[in-house]
Structure formats: structure tokens, C-alpha cells
Coordinates of C-alpha atoms and ligand atoms in Angstrom, one line a residue:
X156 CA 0.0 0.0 0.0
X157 CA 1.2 3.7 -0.8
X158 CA -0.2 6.8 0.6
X159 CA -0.6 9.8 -1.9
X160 CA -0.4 13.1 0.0
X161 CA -3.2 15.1 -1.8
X162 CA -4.8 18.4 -1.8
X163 CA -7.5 16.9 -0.8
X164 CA -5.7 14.8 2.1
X165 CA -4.1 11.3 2.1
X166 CA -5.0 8.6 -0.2
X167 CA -4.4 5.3 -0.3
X168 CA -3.3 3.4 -2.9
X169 CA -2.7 -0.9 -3.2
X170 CA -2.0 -3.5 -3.7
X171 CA 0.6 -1.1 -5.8
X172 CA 3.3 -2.7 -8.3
X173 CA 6.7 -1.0 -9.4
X174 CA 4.4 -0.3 -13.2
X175 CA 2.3 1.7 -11.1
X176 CA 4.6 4.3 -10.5
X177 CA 3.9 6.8 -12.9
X178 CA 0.0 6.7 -12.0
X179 CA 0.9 7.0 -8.1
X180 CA 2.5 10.3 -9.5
X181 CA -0.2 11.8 -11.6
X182 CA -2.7 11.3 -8.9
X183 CA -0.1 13.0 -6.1
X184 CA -0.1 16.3 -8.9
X185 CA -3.8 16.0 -9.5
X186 CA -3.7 14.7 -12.9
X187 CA -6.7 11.9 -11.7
X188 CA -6.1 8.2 -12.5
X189 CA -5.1 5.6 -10.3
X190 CA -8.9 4.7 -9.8
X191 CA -8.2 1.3 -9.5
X192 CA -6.1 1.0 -7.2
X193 CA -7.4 4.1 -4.5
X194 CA -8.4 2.3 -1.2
X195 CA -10.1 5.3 0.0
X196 CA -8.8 7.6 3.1
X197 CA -6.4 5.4 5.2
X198 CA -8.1 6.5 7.8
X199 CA -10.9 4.4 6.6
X200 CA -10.0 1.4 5.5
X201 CA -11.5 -1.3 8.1
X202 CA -8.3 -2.6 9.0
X203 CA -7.0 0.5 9.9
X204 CA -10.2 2.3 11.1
X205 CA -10.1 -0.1 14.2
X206 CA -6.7 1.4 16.1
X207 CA -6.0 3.1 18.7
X208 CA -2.8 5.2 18.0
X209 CA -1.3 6.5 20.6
X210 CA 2.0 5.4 20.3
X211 CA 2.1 5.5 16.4
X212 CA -0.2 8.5 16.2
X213 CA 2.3 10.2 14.1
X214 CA 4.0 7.4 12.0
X215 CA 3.3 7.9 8.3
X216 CA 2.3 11.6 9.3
X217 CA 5.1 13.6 9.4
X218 CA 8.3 14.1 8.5
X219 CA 10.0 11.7 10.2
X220 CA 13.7 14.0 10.5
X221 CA 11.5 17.1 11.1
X222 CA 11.7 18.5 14.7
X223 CA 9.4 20.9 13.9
X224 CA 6.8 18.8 12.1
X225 CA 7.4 16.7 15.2
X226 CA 6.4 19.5 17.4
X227 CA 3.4 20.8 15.7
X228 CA 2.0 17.0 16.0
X229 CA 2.1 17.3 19.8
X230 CA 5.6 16.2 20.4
X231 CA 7.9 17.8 23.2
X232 CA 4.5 18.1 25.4
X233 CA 5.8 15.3 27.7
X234 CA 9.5 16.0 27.9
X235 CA 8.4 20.0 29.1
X236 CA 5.7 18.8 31.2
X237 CA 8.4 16.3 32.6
X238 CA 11.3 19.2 33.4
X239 CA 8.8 21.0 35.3
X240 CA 7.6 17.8 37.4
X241 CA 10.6 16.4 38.2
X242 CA 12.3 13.1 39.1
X243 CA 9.7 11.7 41.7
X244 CA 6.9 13.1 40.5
X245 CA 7.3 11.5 36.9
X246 CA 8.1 8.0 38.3
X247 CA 5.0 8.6 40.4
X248 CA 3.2 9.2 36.7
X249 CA 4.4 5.9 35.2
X250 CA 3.7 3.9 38.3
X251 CA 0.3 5.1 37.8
X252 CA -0.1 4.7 34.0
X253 CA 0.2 1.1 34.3
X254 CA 2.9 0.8 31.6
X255 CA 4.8 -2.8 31.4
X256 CA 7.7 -3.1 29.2
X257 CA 7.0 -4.2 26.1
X258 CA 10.0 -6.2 25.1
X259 CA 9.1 -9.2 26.5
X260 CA 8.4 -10.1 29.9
X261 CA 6.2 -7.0 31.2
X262 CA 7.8 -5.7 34.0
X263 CA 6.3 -2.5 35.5
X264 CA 7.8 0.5 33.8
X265 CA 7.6 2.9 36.8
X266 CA 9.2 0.5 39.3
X267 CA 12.2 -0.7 37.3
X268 CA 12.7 3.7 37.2
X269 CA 11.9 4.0 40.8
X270 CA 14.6 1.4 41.6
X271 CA 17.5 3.5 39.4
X272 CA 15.8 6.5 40.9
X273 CA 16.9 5.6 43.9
X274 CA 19.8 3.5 43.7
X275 CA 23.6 5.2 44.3
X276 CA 25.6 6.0 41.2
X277 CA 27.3 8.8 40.2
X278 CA 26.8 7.8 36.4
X279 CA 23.5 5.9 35.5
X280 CA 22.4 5.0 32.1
X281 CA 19.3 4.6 29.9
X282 CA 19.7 1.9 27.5
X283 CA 17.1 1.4 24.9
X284 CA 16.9 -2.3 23.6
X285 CA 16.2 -2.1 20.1
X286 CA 17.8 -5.8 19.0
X287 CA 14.1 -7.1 17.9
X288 CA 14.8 -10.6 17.8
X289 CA 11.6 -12.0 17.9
X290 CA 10.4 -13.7 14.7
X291 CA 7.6 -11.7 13.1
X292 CA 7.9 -8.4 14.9
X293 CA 8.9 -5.0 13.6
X294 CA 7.4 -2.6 15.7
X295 CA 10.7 -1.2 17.1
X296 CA 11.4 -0.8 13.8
X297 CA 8.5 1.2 12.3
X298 CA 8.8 3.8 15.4
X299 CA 12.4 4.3 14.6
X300 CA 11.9 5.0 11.2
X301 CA 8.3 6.5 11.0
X302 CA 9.0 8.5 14.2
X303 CA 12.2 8.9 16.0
X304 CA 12.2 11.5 18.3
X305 CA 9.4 9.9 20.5
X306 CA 11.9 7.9 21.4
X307 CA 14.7 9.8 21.9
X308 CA 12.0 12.4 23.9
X309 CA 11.3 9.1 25.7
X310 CA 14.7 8.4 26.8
X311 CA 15.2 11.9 27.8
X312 CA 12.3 11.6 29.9
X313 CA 13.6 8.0 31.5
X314 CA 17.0 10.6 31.9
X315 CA 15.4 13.4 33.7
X316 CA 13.5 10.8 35.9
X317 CA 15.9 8.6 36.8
X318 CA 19.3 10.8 37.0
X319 CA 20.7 9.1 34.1
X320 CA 23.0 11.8 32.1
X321 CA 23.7 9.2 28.9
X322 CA 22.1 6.9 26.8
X323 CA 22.4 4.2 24.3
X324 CA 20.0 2.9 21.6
X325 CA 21.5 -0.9 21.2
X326 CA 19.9 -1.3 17.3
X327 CA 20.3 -4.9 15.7
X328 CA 22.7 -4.4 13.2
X329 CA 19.9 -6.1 10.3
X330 CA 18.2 -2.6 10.6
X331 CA 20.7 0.1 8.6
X332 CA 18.1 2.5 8.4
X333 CA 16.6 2.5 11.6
X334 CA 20.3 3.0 12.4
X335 CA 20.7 5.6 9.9
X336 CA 17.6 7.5 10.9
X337 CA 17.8 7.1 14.9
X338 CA 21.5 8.9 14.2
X339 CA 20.3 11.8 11.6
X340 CA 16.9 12.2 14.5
X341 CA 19.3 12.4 17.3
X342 CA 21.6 15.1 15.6
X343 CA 19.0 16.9 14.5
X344 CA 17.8 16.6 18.7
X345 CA 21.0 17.9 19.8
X346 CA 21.3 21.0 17.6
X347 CA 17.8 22.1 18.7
X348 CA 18.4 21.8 22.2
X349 CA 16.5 18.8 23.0
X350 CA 19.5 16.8 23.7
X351 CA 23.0 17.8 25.4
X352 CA 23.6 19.5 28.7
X353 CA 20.5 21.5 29.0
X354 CA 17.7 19.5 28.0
X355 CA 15.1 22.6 26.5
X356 CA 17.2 24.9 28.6
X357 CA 17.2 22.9 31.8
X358 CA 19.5 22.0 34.7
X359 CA 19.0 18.9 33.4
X360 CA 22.1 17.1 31.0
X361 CA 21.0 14.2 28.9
X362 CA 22.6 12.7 25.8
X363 CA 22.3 9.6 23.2
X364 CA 24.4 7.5 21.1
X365 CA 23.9 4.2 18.6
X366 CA 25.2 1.4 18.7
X367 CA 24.6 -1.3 16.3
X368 CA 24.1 -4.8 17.6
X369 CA 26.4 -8.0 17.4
X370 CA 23.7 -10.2 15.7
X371 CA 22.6 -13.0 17.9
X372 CA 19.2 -13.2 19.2
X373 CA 20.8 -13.6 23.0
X374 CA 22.2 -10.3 23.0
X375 CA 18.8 -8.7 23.5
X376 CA 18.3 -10.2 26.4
X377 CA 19.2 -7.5 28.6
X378 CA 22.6 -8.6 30.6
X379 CA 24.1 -10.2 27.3
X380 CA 23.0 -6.9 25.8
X381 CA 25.3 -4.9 28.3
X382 CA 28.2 -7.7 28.2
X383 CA 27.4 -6.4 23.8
X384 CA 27.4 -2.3 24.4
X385 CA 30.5 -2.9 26.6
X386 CA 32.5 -4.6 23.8
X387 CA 32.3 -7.9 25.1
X388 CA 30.7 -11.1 23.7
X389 CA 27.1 -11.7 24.7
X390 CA 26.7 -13.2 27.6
X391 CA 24.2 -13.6 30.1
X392 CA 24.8 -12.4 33.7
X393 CA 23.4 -13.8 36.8
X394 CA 20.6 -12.1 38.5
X395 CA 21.6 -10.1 41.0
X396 CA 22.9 -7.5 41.2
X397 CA 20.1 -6.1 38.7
X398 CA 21.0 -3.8 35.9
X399 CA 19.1 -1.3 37.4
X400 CA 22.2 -1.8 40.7
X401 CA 24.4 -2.6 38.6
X402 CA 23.9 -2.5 35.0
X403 CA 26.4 -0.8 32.2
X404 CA 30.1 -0.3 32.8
X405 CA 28.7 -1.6 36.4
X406 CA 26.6 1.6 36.9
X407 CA 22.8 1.6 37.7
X408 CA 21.0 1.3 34.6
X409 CA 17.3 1.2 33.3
X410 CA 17.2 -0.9 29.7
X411 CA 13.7 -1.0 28.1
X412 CA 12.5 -1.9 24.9
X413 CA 12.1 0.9 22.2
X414 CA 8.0 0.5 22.4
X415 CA 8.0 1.0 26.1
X416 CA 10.2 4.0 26.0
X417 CA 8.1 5.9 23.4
X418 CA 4.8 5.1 25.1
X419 CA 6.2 7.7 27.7
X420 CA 5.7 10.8 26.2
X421 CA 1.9 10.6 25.4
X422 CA 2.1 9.3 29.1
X423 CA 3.4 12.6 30.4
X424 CA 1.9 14.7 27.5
X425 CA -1.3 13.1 28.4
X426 CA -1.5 12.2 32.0
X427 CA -1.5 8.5 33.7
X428 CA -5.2 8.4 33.7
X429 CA -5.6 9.1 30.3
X430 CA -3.5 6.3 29.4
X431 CA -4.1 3.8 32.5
X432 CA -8.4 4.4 31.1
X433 CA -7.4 2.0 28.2
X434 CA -7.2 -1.8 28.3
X435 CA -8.1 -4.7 30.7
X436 CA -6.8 -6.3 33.7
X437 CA -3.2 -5.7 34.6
X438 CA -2.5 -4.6 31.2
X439 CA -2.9 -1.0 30.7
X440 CA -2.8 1.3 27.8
X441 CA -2.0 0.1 24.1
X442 CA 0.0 -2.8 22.3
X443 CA 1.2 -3.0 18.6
X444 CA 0.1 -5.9 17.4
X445 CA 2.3 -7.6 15.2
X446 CA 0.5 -9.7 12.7
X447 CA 2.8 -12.0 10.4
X448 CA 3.2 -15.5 8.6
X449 CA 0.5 -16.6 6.8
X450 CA -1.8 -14.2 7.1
X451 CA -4.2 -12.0 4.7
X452 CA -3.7 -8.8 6.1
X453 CA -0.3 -8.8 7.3
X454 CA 1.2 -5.6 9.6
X455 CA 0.8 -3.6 12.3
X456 CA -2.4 -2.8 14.6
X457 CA -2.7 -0.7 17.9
X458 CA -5.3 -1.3 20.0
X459 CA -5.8 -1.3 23.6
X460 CA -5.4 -4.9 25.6
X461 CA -8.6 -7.2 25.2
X462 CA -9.1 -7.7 22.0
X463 CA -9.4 -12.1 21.5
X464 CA -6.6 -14.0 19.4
X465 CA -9.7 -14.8 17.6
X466 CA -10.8 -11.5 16.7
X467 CA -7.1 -10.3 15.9
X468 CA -6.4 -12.9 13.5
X469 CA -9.9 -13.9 12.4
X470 CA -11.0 -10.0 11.6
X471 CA -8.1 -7.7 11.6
X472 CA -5.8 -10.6 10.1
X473 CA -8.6 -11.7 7.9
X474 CA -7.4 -15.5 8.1
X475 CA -4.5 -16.9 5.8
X476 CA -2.9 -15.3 2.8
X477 CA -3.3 -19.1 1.5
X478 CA -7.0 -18.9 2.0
X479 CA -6.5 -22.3 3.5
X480 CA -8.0 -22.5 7.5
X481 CA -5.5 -21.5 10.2
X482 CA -4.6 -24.2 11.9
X483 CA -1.9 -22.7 14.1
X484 CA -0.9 -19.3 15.7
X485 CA 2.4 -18.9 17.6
X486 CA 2.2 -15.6 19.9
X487 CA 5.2 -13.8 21.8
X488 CA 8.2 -14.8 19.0
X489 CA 10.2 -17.9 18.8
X490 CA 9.7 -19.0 22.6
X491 CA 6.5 -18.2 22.3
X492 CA 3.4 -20.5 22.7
X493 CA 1.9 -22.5 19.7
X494 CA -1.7 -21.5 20.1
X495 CA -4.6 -24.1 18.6
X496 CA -8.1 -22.7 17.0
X497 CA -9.8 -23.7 20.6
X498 CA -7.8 -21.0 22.2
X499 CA -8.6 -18.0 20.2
X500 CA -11.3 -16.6 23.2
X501 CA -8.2 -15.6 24.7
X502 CA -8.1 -12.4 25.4
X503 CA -4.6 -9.8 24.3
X504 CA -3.7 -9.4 27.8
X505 CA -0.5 -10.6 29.8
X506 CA -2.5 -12.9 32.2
X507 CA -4.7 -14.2 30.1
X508 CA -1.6 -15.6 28.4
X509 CA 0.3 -16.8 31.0
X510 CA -2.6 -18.9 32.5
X511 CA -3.0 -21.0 29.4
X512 CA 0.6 -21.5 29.3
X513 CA 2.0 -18.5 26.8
X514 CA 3.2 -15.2 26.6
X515 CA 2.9 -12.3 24.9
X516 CA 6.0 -10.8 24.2
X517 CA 6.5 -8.1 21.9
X518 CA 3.3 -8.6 20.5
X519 CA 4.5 -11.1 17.4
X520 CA 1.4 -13.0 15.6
X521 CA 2.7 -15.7 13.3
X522 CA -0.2 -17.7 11.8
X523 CA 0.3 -20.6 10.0
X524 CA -2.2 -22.8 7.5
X525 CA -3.5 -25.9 8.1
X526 CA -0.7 -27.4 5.9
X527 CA 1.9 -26.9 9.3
X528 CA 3.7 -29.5 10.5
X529 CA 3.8 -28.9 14.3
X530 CA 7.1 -31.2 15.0
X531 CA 8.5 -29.7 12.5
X532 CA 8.0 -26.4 14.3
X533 CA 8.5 -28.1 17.5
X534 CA 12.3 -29.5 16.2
X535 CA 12.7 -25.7 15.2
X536 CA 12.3 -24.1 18.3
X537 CA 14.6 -26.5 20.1
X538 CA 17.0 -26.2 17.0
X539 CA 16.9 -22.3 17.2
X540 CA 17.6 -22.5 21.1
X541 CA 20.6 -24.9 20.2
X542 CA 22.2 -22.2 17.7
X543 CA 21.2 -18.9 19.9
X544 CA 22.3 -20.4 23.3
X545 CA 24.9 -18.3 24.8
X546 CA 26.4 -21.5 26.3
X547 CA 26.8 -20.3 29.9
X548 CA 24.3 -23.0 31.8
X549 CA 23.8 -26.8 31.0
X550 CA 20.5 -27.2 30.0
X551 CA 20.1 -24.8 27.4
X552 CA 23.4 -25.3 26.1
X553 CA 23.3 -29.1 25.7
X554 CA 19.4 -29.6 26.5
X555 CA 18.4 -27.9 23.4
X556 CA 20.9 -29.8 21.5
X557 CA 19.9 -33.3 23.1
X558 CA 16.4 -32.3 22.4
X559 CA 16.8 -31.6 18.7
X560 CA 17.9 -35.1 18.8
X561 CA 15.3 -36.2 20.6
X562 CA 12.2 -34.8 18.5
X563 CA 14.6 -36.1 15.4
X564 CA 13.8 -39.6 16.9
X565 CA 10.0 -39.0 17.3
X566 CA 10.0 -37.9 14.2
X567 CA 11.0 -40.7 12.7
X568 CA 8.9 -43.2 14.4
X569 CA 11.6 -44.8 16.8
X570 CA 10.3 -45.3 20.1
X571 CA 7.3 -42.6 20.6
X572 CA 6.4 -42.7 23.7
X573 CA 9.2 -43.1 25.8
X574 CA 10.6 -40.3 23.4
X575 CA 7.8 -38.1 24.0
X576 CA 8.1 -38.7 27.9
X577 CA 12.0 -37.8 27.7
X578 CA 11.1 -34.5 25.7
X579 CA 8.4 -33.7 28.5
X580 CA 11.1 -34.4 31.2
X581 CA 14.0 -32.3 29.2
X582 CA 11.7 -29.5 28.8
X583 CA 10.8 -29.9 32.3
X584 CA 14.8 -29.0 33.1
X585 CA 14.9 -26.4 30.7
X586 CA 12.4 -24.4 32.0
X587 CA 13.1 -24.6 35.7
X588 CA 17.0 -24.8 35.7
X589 CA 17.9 -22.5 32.8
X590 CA 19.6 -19.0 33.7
X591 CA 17.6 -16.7 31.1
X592 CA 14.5 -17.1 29.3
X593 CA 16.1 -18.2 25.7
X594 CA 16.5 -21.7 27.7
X595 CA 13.7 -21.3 30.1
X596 CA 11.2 -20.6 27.4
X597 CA 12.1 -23.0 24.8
X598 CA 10.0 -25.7 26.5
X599 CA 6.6 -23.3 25.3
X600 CA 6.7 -23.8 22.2
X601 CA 7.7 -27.6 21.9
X602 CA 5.4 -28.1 24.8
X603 CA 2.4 -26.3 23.6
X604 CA 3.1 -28.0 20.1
X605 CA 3.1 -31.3 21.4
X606 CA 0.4 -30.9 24.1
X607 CA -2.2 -29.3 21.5
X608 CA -1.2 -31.0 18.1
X609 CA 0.0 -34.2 19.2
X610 CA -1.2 -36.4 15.7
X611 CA 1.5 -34.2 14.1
X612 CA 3.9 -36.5 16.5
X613 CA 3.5 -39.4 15.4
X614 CA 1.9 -41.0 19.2
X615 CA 0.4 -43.9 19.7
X616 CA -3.3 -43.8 19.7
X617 CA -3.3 -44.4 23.6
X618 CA -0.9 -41.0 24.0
X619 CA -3.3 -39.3 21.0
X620 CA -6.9 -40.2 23.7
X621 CA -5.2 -38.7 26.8
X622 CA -3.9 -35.7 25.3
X623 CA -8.2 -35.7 24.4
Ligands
LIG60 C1 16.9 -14.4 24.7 C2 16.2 -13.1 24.9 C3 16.1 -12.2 23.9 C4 15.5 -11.0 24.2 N1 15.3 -10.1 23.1 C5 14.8 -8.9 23.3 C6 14.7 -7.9 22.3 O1 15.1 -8.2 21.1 N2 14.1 -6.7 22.6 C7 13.7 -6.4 23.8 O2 13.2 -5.3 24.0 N3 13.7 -7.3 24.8 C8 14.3 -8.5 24.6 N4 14.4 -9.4 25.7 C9 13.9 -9.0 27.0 C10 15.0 -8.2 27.7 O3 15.8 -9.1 28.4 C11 14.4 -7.2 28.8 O4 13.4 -7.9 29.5 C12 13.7 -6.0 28.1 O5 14.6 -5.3 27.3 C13 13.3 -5.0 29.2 O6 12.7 -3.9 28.7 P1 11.1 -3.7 29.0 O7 10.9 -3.8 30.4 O8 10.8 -2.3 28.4 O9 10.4 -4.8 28.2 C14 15.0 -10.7 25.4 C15 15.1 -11.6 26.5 C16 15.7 -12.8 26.2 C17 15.8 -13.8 27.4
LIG61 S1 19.5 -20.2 29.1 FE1 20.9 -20.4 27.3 S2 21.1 -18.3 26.6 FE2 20.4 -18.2 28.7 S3 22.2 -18.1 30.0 FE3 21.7 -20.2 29.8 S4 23.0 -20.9 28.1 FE4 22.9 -18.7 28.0

């Protein structure tokens, strides 16, 4: 889809092929055409119509290198509000909005601040996790292209907050213009005064640098991401001391992911109510929804928590590109939970997740037609954990590798059973003795494989009426 920027407003255009070109441009100088292809005002369009935008409100608006465009879009209203509040005050704001970070496991926002807030340091750090891993997500991605200086603003605001004079945006190298764009945005910050040693003509210092990631999925998990920034190879650090005690170059540090960070300015610009009003349960405010795989409409939807799997890949989604039935959905990226059709009532909200055994993450939707073979995807996932593993605790470093072996022997009919109950007890290990999540989680999506498709493994029909 393109959008033509016309007198009369913007008009979408689609599905668009390189031919199309010259028509795109005759319509954008008024010559007509291109009647075809016009989808009507984005704004419209069903898929679309259905958002709530509050932290892409401006992506595919403006400019996105233009400060000042920036500014006349509402940006810079948190990061004043936020020099004249204060450090306690604005932690006090994000406790209260609700915000949990985004990048994967949904820690509150305001407490992770509190606790650099308050811990000793004479340098602390904000470090924005940009690495995007996750299969079938791109939201961190969009936002730094489409709109950079909410996060930077963000940052500065996690700065002011926390006491943290310097920051770091840790981008995965695969991303060269998100990298190119964060750089130009945050030059463009500094000359205006927005970044350096008085933030909009503050006491307070705050400044930002890139750096461009190592390329392994491990190194955005957040110690291995540090161990990365600090020129060292990713590796995972035992919990405690917490980054926030103890974090980069050993100072007290706040990491979040890039969504989390610019949600904070519409926080402050807005209030915590106003944000804290939308969702369900637990899980306040708005989530990009990343929809992926084989799916009709692929791309990315905002809404507020609470919409159902169902609805989000049934009606926003609209089914399979294939036009074959889904069969499968795996939510939350590659240790993410394989979700069956008799699960789609679940709700877009953390809990609702975790109490039928999934997560979801940074908001990844991979669907999948009913042509899937689940131990294939199941071998995968333990495959994926085998190549990624950082190699610093036992049962992710040779668990995943064992396992591989393991599904390889299910999958090839050679003792079932007892190779399904070895996989079960392996997983088992993995979850509960690994040191980080890339090990700990592994077990979801091989479990929830097995445990909801298990004619795809090849069991015995005894195994195939329990599992019933
Ligand atoms: C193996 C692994 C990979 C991860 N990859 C990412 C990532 O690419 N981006 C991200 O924001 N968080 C990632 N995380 C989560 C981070 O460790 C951390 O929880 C997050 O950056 C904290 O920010 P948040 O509180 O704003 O979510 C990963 C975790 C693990 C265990
Ligand atoms: S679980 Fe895997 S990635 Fe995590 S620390 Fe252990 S070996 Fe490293």
C-alpha cells in the first residue's frame, strides 16, 4: 500500500506494483487516475479504522527528521511537562499509567525507574533495547523510522526521571536504516536543544548514542545486551545484582525496549489516567500488534489490551494469505506458545496468556495454515535454542541440542512414547534450571506443540486419547 499526499488529504493506494509508479504520481499532482487502485482515506479502510494510535499517532504523518513537524504533531509536550515535574513526580506518573515493558516479559515501567531512581551511582544510564529478535515483529522498527524523536523524547524523559546523564540505543545491526535514521533524529535533537547538557534549557544534561548490535538473538536479552554495548561477547549475567544496581560499565542502569520507552511521552503529555483508562486487567494502555506468517492482512495494529486471538487474526488478520484455515498461531516470538483454534477466546492481555501456558512478548502474531507440521515447528524451536544459546548453563546449552535429537527420533517413528516422555522431562529442566529465558522458554513452544497437536507427532493412539 502507498499513501498519496493530496490536496485533498491522504489517499491510499494498493495492492501497488513498481508499473504503477507513474499513475501514483499523476494522482499525487492531480492529474486523476489511479482509480483502481485508490483504497479510499487510510483512515478508513476497516483494517485500519479499528486502532487506537497513541503510540504511532504520528508514524506515516510527518516528517520523520523534522523536529518541527514533530512538534506541531504534539511532540515535546511530555518532555516540558516532565522538566517542570521532576524526578519523583514522573516516576510517580508511570507507576500510575500502568505501563509494562514491552519487550518481553512486562515488568512494570515505573518500578524498574523508581529502583535506578533511587539507587547510588554517580553515572547511571538509559539503555534502549532495540535488537528485535523475535520472529515476526517490527514494531521497534517502524517507530524508529516513521518516528524517532518519541523515542529519543522518551529516553530523555527516562533521563530526567531517573538521574541518568547518557544513553544508548543498542539497534540490531539487520536494521541500517533504523540505524541511519535514529542517528540523523538524534543530531537533529542535539542542535535544537533537545539533547546535550540543558535539556530545552534545563538543569538537566542528557545525551544519546547508537550502537549497532552484534547479531545474535541472546544479546537482547538485557545482561548479554550490556556484556554487547560494553565490547564484550554476549553473555548472560546472573541475576543479582540487577542492571538497574548494577547494569552498564557496572553503573545503575534502566534498559527497556524501544515501544515501552516511546509510550512515555503521550504518558506525560497526556496524564497517567488518560493512558491507564485503556485496556483490561493488569494490562494498561495500548500494544502494537504484530501480525505476520500466513496471514491476509499482514502488519501492524494498535489497540488497547482485550481484544481475542480470535478477533485479531480472524478479523483484523482476515485468516491466511493461502485462503487455507488456520490451523496454528504462535504468539510472543520464537519462545512463544503454539496456540490451537480452541484457544482463540483468549483475550490480548498478559494474564490471560500466561494462565493457558504462553506469553505475549513483543506482540509477534505468526499464523500458519493448516498445511503446518507442528514437529517440525516443534524440532525448530529447540534447534533455534541450540544455535542462539549463549552457552553459559547446561541445559540450554546441551538440552536444546539433546532435544533436537530427541524430536529427530520422534519424528522418525523410533520409540514414541518413551521419546515423547524424555522430551516432557528435558523440557521440564529447561524451564526450571535455565539462567535466562532463551532456555527457560524454549520448553513453550515444543510443549504447547506437542500438548495441543499431538497427531503431528506421530503417538500412539493411547498418547493421542489422553492428550483428548
Ligand atoms: C533471549 C532473549 C532475547 C530478548 N530479546 C529482546 C529484544 O530483542 N528486545 C527487547 O526489548 N527485549 C528482549 N528481551 C527482554 C529483555 O531481556 C528485557 O526484559 C527488556 O529489554 C526490558 O525492557 P522492557 O521492560 O521495556 O520490556 C529478550 C530476552 C531474552 C531472554
Ligand atoms: S539459558 Fe541459554 S542463553 Fe540463557 S544463560 Fe543459559 S545458556 Fe545462555
Amino acid at each position: 500500500m502507498v499513501e498519496v499526499a493530496t490536496s485533498a488529504g491522504r489517499i491510499a493506494y494498493g495492492p501497488v506494483a513498481p508499473g504503477d509508479a507513474e499513475t501514483l504520481l499523476d494522482c499525487a499532482l492531480g492529474k486523476g487516475g489511479g482509480e483502481t487502485l485508490s483504497l479510499g482515506r487510510p483512515q478508513c479502510i476497516p483494517f485500519l479504522k479499528r486502532q487506537t494510535r497513541l503510540t504511532f499517532a504520528r508514524c506515516g504523518i510527518i516528517d520523520p527528521l523534522s523536529i518541527a513537524d514533530y512538534r506541531a504533531h504534539g511532540g515535546y509536550r511530555g518532555l516540558e511537562r516532565a522538566v517542570s515535574l521532576g524526578p519523583e513526580a514522573i516516576v510517580e506518573d508511570m507507576v500510575q499509567s500502568g505501563l509494562r515493558g514491552r519487550g518481553g516479559a512486562g515488568f512494570p515501567t515505573g518500578i524498574k525507574w523508581r529502583t535506578v531512581l533511587q539507587a547510588q551511582g554517580a553515572t547511571k544510564y538509559i539503555v534502549c533495547n532495540a535488537d528485535e529478535g523475535d520472529s515476526g515483529t517490527f514494531a521497534d522498527r517502524m517507530i524508529m523510522e516513521g518516528d524517532p524523536f518519541v523515542l529519543i523524547e522518551g529516553m530523555t524523559i527516562a533521563g530526567i526521571a531517573t538521574g541518568a546523564t547518557r544513553g544508548f540505543v543498542y539497534i540490531r545491526s539487520e536494521y541500517p536504516h533504523a540505524i541511519a535514521t535514529m542517528r540523523a533524529a538524534i543530531a537533529a535533537a542535539r542542535a535544537a536543544g533537545c539533547l546535550g547538557p540543558h535539556v530545552l534549557g534545563s538543569s538537566h544534561g542528557f545525551d544519546l548514542d547508537v550502537r549497532a548490535g552484534a547479531g545474535a538473538y541472546v544479546c537482547g536479552e538485557e545482561t548479554a545486551l550490556l556484556d554487547s554495548i560494553e565490547g564484550k561477547r554476549g553473555m548472560v549475567r546472573a541475576k543479582p545484582p540487577l542492571p538497574a544496581h548494577k547494569g552498564l560499565f557496572g553503573c545503575p542502569t534502566v534498559i527497556n525496549n524501544v515501544i515501552s520507552l516511546a509510550s512515555v511521552p503521550i504518558i506525560l503529555a497526556e496524564g497517567a489516567s488518560t493512558y491507564r483508562d485503556l485496556g483490561m486487567g493488569r494490562s494498561r494502555g495500548t500494544m502494537p500488534i504484530q501480525l505476520a506468517g500466513n496471514v491476509r492482512h499482514g502488519g501492524l495494529f494498535e489497540a488497547a489490551f482485550g481484544l481475542t486471538l480470535g478477533e485479531l487474526v480472524d478479523e483484523i488478520g482476515g485468516g491466511t494469505a493461502s485462503g487455507r484455515p488456520v490451523r496454528a498461531v504462535q504468539v510472543g516470538g520464537p519462545l512463544g506458545a503454539y496456540f490451537p483454534r480452541a484457544l482463540f477466546d483468549t483475550p490480548f492481555d498478559y494474564e490471560a496468556f500466561t494462565a493457558r501456558d504462553g506469553l505475549i512478548g513483543h506482540g509477534g502474531i505468526v499464523v500458519f495454515d493448516d498445511t503446518v507440521d507442528m514437529a517440525r515447528q516443534a524440532r525448530f524451536a529447540m534447534e533455534f535454542c541450540a544455535i542462539e544459546s549463549c552457552g553459559k548453563c547446561t541445559p540450554c546449552r546441551i538440552g536444546s541440542t539433546r532435544g533436537t535429537e530427541v524430536i529427530d527420533r520422534i519424528m522418525r517413528g523410533e520409540q514414541v512414547d518413551a521419546n515423547l516422555a524424555l522430551i516432557e522431562d528435558l523440557c521440564a529442566t529447561m524451564k526450571f534450571g535455565s539462567l535466562c529465558a532463551l532456555g527457560g522458554f524454549t520448553p513453550y513452544p515444543v510443549m504447547s506443540a506437542i500438548r495441543h497437536f499431538p497427531e503431528d507427532f506421530g503417538a500412539s493412539p493411547r498418547r493421542l486419547a489422553a492428550a483428548e
